[in-house]
Coordinates of C-alpha atoms and ligand atoms in Angstrom, one line a residue:
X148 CA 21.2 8.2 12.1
X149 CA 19.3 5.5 12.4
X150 CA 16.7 5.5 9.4
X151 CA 12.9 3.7 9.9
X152 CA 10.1 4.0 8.0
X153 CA 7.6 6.6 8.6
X154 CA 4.5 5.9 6.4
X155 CA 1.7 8.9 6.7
X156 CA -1.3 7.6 4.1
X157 CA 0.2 6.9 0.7
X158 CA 3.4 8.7 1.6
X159 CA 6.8 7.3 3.3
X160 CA 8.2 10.6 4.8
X161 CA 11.7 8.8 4.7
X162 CA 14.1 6.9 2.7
X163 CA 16.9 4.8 3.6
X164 CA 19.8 6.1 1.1
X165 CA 21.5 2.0 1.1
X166 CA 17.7 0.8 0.6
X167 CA 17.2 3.0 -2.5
X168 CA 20.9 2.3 -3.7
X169 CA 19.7 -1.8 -3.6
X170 CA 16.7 -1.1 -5.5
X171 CA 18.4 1.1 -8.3
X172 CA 21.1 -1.9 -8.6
X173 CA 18.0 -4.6 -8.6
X174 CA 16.7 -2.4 -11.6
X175 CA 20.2 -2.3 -13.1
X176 CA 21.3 -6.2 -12.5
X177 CA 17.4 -7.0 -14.3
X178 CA 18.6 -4.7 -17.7
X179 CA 22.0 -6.4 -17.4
X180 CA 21.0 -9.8 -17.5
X181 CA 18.8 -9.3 -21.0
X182 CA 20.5 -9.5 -24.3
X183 CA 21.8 -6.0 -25.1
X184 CA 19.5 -3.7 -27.2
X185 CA 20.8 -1.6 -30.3
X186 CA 19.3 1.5 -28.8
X187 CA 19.4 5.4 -28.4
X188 CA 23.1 6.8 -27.9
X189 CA 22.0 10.1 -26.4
X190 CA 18.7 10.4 -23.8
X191 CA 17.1 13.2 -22.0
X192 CA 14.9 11.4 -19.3
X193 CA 11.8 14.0 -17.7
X194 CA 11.3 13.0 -14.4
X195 CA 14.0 10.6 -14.1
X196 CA 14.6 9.8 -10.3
X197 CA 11.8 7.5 -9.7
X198 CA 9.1 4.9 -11.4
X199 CA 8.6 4.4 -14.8
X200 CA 11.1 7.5 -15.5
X201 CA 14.0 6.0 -13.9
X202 CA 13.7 2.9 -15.4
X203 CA 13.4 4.1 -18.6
X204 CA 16.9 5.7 -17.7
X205 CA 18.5 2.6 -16.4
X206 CA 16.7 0.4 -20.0
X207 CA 18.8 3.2 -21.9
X208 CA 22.0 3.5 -20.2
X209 CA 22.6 -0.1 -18.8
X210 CA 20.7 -2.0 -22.2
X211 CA 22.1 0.1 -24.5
X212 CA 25.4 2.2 -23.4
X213 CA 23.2 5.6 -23.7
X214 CA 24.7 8.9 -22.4
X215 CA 21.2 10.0 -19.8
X216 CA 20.5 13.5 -19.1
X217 CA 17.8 13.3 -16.1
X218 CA 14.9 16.0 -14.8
X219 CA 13.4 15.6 -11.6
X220 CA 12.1 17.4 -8.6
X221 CA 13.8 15.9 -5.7
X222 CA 14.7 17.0 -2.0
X223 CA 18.4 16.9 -0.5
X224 CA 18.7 15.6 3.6
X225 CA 18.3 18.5 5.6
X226 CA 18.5 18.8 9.8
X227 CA 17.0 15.8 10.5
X228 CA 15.2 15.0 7.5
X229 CA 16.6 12.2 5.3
X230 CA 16.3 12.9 1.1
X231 CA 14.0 11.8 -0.8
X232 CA 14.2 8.5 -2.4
X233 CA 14.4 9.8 -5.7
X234 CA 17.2 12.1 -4.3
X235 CA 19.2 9.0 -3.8
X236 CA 18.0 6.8 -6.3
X237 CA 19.6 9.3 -8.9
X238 CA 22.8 9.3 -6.5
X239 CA 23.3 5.7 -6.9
X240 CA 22.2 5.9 -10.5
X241 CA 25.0 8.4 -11.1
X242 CA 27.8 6.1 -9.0
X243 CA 26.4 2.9 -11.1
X244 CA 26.7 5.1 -14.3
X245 CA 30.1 6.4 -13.1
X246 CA 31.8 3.0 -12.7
X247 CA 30.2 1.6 -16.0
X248 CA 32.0 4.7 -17.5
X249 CA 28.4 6.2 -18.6
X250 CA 28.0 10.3 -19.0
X251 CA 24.8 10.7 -16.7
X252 CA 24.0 14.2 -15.1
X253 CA 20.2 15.3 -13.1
X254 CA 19.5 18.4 -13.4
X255 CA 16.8 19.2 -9.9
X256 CA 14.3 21.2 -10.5
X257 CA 10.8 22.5 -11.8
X258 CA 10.7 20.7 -14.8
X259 CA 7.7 23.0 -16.1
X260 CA 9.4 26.2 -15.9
X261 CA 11.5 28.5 -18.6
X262 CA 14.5 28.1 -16.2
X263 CA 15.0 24.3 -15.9
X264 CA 14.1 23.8 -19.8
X265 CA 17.1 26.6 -20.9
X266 CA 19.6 25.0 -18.3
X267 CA 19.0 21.5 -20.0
X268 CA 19.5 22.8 -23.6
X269 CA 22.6 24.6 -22.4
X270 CA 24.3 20.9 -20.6
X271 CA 22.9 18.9 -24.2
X272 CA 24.6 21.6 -25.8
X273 CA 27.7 22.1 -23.6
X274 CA 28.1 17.8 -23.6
X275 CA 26.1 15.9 -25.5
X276 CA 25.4 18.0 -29.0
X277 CA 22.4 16.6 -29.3
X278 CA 20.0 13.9 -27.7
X279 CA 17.7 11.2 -29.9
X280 CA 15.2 10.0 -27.2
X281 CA 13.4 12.2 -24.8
X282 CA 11.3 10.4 -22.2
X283 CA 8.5 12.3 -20.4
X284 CA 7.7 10.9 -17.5
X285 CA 6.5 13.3 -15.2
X286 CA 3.8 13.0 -12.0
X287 CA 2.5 15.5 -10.3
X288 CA 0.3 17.0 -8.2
X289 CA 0.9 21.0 -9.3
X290 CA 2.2 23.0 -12.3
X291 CA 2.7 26.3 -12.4
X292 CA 2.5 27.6 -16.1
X293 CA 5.6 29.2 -16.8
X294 CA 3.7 32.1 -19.3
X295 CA 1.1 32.9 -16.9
X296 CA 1.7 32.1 -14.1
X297 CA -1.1 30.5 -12.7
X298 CA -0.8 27.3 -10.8
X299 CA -2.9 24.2 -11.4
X300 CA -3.6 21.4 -9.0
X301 CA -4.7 17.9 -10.3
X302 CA -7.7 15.9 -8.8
X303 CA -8.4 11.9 -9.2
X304 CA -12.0 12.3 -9.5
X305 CA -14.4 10.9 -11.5
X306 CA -16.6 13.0 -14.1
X307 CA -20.7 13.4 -14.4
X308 CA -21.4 11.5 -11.3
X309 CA -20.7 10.1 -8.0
X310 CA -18.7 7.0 -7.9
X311 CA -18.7 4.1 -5.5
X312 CA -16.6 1.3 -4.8
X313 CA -14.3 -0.5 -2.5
X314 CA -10.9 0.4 -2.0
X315 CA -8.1 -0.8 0.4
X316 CA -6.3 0.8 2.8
X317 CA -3.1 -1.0 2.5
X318 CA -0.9 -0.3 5.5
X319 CA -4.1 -1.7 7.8
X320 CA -6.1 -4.4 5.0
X321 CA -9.0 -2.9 5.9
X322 CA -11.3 -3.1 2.8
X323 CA -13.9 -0.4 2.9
X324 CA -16.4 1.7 0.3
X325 CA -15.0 4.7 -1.1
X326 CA -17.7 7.5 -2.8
X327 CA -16.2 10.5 -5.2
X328 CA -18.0 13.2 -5.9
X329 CA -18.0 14.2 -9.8
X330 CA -15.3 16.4 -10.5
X331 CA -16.0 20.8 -11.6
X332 CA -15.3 21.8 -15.1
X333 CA -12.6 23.7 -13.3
X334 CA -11.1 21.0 -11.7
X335 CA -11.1 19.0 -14.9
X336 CA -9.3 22.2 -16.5
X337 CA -7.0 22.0 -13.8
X338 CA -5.4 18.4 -14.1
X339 CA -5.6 18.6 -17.6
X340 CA -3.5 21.5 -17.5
X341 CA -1.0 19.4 -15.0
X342 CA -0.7 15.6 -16.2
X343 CA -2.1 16.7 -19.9
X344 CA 0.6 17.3 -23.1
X345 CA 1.2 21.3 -22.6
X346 CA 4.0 20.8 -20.9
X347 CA 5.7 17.7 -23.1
X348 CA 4.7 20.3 -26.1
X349 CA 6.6 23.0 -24.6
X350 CA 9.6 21.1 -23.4
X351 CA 9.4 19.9 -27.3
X352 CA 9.5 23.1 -29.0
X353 CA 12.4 24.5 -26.9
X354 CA 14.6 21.5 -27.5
X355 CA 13.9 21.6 -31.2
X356 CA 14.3 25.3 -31.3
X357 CA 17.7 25.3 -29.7
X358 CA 18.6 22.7 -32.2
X359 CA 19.2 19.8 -29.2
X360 CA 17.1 17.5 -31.4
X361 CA 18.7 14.7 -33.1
X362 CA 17.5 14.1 -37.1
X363 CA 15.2 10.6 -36.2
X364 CA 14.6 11.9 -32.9
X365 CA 11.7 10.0 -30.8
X366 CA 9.9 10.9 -27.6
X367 CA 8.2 9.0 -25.8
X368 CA 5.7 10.1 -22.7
X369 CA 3.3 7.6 -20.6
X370 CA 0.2 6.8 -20.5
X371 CA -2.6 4.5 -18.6
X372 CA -6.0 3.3 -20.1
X373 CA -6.6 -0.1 -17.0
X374 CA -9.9 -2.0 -16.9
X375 CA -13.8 -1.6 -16.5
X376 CA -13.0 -1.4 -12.8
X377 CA -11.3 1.6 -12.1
X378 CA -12.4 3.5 -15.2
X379 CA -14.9 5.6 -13.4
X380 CA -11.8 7.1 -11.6
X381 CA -9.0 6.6 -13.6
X382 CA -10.0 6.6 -18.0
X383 CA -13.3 8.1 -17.4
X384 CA -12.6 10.6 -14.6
X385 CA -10.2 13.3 -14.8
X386 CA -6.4 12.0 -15.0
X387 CA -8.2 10.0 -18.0
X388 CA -9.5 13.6 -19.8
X389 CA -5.5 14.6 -19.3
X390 CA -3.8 11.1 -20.7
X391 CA -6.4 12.0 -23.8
X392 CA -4.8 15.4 -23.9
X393 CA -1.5 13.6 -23.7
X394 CA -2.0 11.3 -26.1
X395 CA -3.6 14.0 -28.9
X396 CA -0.3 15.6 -28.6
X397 CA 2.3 12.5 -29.4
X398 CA 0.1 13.3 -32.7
X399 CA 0.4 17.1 -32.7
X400 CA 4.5 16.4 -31.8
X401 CA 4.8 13.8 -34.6
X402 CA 3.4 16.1 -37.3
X403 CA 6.0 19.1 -35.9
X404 CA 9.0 16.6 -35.9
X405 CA 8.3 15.4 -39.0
X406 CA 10.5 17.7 -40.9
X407 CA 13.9 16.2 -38.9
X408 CA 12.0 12.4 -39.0
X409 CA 10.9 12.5 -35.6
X410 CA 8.3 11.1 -34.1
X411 CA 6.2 10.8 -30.9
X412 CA 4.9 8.4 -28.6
X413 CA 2.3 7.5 -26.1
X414 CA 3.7 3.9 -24.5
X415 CA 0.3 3.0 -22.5
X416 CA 2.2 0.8 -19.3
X417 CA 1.2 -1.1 -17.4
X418 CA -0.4 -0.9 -13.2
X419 CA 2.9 -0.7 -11.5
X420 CA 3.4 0.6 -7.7
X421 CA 4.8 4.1 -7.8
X422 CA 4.5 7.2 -5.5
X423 CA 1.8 8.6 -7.9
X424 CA -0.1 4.9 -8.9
X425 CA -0.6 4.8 -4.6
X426 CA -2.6 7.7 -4.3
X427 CA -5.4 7.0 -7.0
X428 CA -8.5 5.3 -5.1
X429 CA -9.4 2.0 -5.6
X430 CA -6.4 1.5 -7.9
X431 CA -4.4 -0.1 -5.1
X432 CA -6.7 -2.7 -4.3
X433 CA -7.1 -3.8 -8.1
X434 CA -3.4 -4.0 -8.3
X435 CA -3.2 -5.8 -5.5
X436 CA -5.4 -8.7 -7.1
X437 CA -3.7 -8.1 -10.7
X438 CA -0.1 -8.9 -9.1
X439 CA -1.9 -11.8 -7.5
X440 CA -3.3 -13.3 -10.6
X441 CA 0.2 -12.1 -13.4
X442 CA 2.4 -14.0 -11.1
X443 CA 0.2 -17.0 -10.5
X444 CA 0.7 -17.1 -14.4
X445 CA 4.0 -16.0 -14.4
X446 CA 3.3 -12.5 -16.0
X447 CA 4.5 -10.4 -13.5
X448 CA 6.3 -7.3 -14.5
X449 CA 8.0 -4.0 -12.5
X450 CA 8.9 -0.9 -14.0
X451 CA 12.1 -2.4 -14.9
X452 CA 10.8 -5.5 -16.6
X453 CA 8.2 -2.9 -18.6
X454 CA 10.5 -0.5 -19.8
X455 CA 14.0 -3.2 -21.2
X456 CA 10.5 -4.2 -23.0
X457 CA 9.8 -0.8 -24.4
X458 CA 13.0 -0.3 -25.3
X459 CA 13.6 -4.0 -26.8
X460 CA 10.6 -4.8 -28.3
X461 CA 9.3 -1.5 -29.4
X462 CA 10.9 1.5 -29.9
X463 CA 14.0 -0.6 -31.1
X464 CA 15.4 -3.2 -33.4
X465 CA 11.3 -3.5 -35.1
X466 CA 10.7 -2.4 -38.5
X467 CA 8.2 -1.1 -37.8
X468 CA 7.0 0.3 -34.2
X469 CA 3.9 -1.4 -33.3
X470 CA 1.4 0.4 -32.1
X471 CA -2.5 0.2 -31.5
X472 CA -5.4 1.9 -33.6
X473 CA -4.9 4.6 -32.3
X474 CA -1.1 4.8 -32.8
X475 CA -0.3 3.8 -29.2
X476 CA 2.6 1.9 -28.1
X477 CA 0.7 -1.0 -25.8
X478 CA 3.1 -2.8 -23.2
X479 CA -0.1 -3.4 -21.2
X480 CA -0.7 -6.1 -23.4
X481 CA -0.2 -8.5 -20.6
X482 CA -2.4 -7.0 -17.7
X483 CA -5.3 -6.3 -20.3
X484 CA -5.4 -10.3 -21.7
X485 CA -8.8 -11.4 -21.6
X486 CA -7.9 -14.9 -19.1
X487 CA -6.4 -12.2 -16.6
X488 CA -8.9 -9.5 -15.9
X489 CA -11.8 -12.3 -15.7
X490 CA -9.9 -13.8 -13.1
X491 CA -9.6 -9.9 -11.6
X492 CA -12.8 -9.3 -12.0
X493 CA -14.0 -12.6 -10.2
X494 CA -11.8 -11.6 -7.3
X495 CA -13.4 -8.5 -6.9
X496 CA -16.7 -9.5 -6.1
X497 CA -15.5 -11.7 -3.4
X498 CA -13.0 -9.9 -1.5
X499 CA -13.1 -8.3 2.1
X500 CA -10.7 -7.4 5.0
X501 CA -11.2 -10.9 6.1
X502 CA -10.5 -12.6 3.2
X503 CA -8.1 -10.0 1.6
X504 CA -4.7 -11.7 2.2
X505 CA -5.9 -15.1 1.2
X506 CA -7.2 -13.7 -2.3
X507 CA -5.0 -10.5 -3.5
X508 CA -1.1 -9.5 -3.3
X509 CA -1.4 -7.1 -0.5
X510 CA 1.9 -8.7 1.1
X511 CA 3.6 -8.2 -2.4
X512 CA 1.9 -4.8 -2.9
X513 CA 3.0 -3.3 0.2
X514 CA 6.7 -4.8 0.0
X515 CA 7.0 -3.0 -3.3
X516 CA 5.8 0.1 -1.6
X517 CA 8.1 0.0 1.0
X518 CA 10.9 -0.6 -1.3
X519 CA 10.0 2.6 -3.2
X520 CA 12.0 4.3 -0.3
X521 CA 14.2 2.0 0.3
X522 CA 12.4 -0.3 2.8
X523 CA 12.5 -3.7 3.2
X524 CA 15.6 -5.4 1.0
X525 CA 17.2 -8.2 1.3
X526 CA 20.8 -8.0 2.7
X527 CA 20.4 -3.6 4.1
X528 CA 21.0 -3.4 7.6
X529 CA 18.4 -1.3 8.6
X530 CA 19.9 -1.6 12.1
X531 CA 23.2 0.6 11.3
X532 CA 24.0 4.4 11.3
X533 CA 23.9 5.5 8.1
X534 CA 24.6 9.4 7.1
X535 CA 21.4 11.0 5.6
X536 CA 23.7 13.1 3.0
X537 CA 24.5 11.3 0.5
X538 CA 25.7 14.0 -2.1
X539 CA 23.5 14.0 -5.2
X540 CA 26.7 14.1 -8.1
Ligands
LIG884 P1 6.6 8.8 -10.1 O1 5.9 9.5 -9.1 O2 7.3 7.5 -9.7 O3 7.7 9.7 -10.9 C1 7.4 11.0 -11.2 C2 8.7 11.7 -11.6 O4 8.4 13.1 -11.9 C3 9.8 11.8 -10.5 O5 11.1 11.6 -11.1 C4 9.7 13.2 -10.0 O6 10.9 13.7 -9.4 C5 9.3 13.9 -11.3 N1 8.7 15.2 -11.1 C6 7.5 15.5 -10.6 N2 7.2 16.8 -10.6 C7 8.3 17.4 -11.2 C8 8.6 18.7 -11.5 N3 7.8 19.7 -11.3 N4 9.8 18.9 -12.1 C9 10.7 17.9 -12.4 N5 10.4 16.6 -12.1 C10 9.2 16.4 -11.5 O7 5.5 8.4 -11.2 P2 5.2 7.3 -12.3 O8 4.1 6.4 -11.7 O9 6.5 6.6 -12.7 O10 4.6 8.1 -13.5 C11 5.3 8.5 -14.6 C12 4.4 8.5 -15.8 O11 3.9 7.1 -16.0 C13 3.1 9.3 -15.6 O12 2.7 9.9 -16.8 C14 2.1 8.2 -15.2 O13 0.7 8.6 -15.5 C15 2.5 7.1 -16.1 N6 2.0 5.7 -15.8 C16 2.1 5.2 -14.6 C17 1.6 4.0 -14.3 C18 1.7 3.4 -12.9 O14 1.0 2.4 -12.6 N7 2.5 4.0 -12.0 C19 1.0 3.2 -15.3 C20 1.0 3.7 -16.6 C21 1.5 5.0 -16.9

């Protein structure tokens, strides 16, 4: 078939299987081309197909030779539905890994449940021994909790009161006012329970129980903090109450590893344009003025470009990991400088639909969007038949 685009809101309800191939190899050509870290050996990656997940995969395996174990939650083609992108992404990952002569195996499933967490003890067991870096890196709208039952749904919301500001609808440019009401101690319960550190806790304790843990072991799971801006919605409001759940636990982990050395992490990243980052309001439009202003002054960075730096100047070949006051790893060192959100902040005042592509990104916003499913790359002939069913190993 012949596979276009098909864009409902912040949703592309296809993916072009050679698109998301391209953009895996762009990810994979970027690690190659940097000096080769001394890294982990052995990595299970949690929520691997996509974003900051499957770069952290590609840092590991193509920056430092690492055996990956991958988690996600991805669709195959079906009648006349293509996959998903991450269902290909991992595809060409695995033929990429293959002819590099890398072990890499996905397990695709719920990675919350009992099920998916005994099946990936048994494959570390069955190949690997051990692993000494897990990555969680999940997004997602749902859990359901594998003890009782109950499934959760996560809100972007802001808490104690309304919040208004202008956002950016980016397929049209049509800058507009957006108002949130505050979010319910319920709903707050709810996406804490989702994007906060129960699950990373769990998925902890079962690995380290089964004895899958490597003595030095590290994990590592992801977090956001962002400006004054888009606080009310994002720090302030309710994915911010479960990133301060998340983070409380890289504590909680760090104390239960200690006995084998390990330790735990919270890297706080930076704004990159994911499947999740595109559904948050206002966020969009902020990113499309921070991409505007990091390349005018050559500080640009993708999910590729932030995680080699994870892995190459943090978690790796440092004495010493450096982290913030409050223990935090910080690669959002570069979007938070002081020179680049005045110049952020200066833009946001002014712009408008009319003004919007003389002032922000947008163009460069939406192109990465597009290429999240495998839209709009140089040299993919978007023209051809191309068979929705790629097989995922
Ligand atoms: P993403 O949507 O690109 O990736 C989510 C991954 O989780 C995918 O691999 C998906 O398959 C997997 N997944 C979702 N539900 C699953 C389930 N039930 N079982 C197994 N796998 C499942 O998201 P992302 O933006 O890369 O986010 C990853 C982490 O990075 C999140 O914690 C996010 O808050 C954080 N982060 C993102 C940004 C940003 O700007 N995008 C910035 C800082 C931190």
């Amino acid at each position: 078939m012949v596979i276009q685009p098909k864009v409902r809101g912040f949703i592309c309800t296809t993916a072009h299987p050679v698109g998301c191939a391209k953009h895996v190899q762009e990810q994979i050509d970027y690690v190659k081309s940097q000096p080769r870290v001394e890294g982990p050996k052995k990595v299970l990656v949690i929520g691997s197909s996509t974003g900051y997940g499957l770069a952290s995969r590609i840092a590991a395996a193509f920056g430092s030779g690492a055996a990956t174990l991958g988690v996600c939650f991805e669709k195959p083609a079906s009648d006349n539905r293509t996959a998903t992108a991450g269902w290909y992404n991992t595809a060409a990952f695995h033929e990429a890994a293959k002819a590099a002569g890398l072990y890499a195996k996905t397990i695709n499933g719920d990675a919350f449940s009992d099920a998916i967490k005994q099946e990936v003890i048994d494959i570390i067991r069955s190949d690997l021994g051990q692993v000494d870096l897990v990555i969680y890196s999940l997004a997602s709208p749902r859990r359901t909790h594998p003890r009782t039952g109950e499934t959760f749904s996560s809100v972007l919301k802001p808490i104690g009161k309304p919040f208004t500001d202008k956002t950016v609808n980016f397929h049209t440019g049509q800058v507009s006012e957006v108002s949130l009401e505050p979010a319910t101690d319920e709903e707050i319960r709810q996406t804490v329970a989702v994007m906060g550190g129960e699950d990373w806790d769990m998925w902890m304790h079962a690995l380290n129980e089964a004895g899958v843990l490597a003595d030095g072991v590290m994990t590592v799971a992801y977090s956001y903090i962002g400006p004054e801006l888009t606080k009310a919605v994002y720090r302030d409001g309710t994915i911010g109450r479960a990133k301060d759940d998340l983070e409380a636990t890289a504590h909680a982990l760090t104390d239960y590893l200690k006995t084998r050395g390990g330790r735990a992490f919270v890297s706080v990243n930076k704004a990159v344009v994911t499947q999740s980052s595109s559904a948050i309001p206002v966020v969009p439009l902020y990113m499309s003025l921070l991409f505007r202003v990091m390349k005018d002054k050559g500080l640009h960075e993708g999910c590729a470009e932030q995680m080699y730096r994870l892995f190459a100047q943090r978690l790796y070949g440092q004495n010493e990991i450096p982290v913030d006051e409050a223990g935090r790893i910080r690669l959002d060192d570069w979007e938070m400088k002081e020179d680049v959100q005045a110049e952020v902040r200066s833009l946001w005042t002014q712009v408008t639909t009319e003004n919007l592509l003389a002032l922000t990104d947008i163009e460069g916003y939406r192109s990465e969007f597009m290429k999240l499913f495998g839209f709009g790359l140089a040299g993919v002939d978007y023209a051809a038949d191309v068979n929705p069913d790629v097989p995922f190993a």
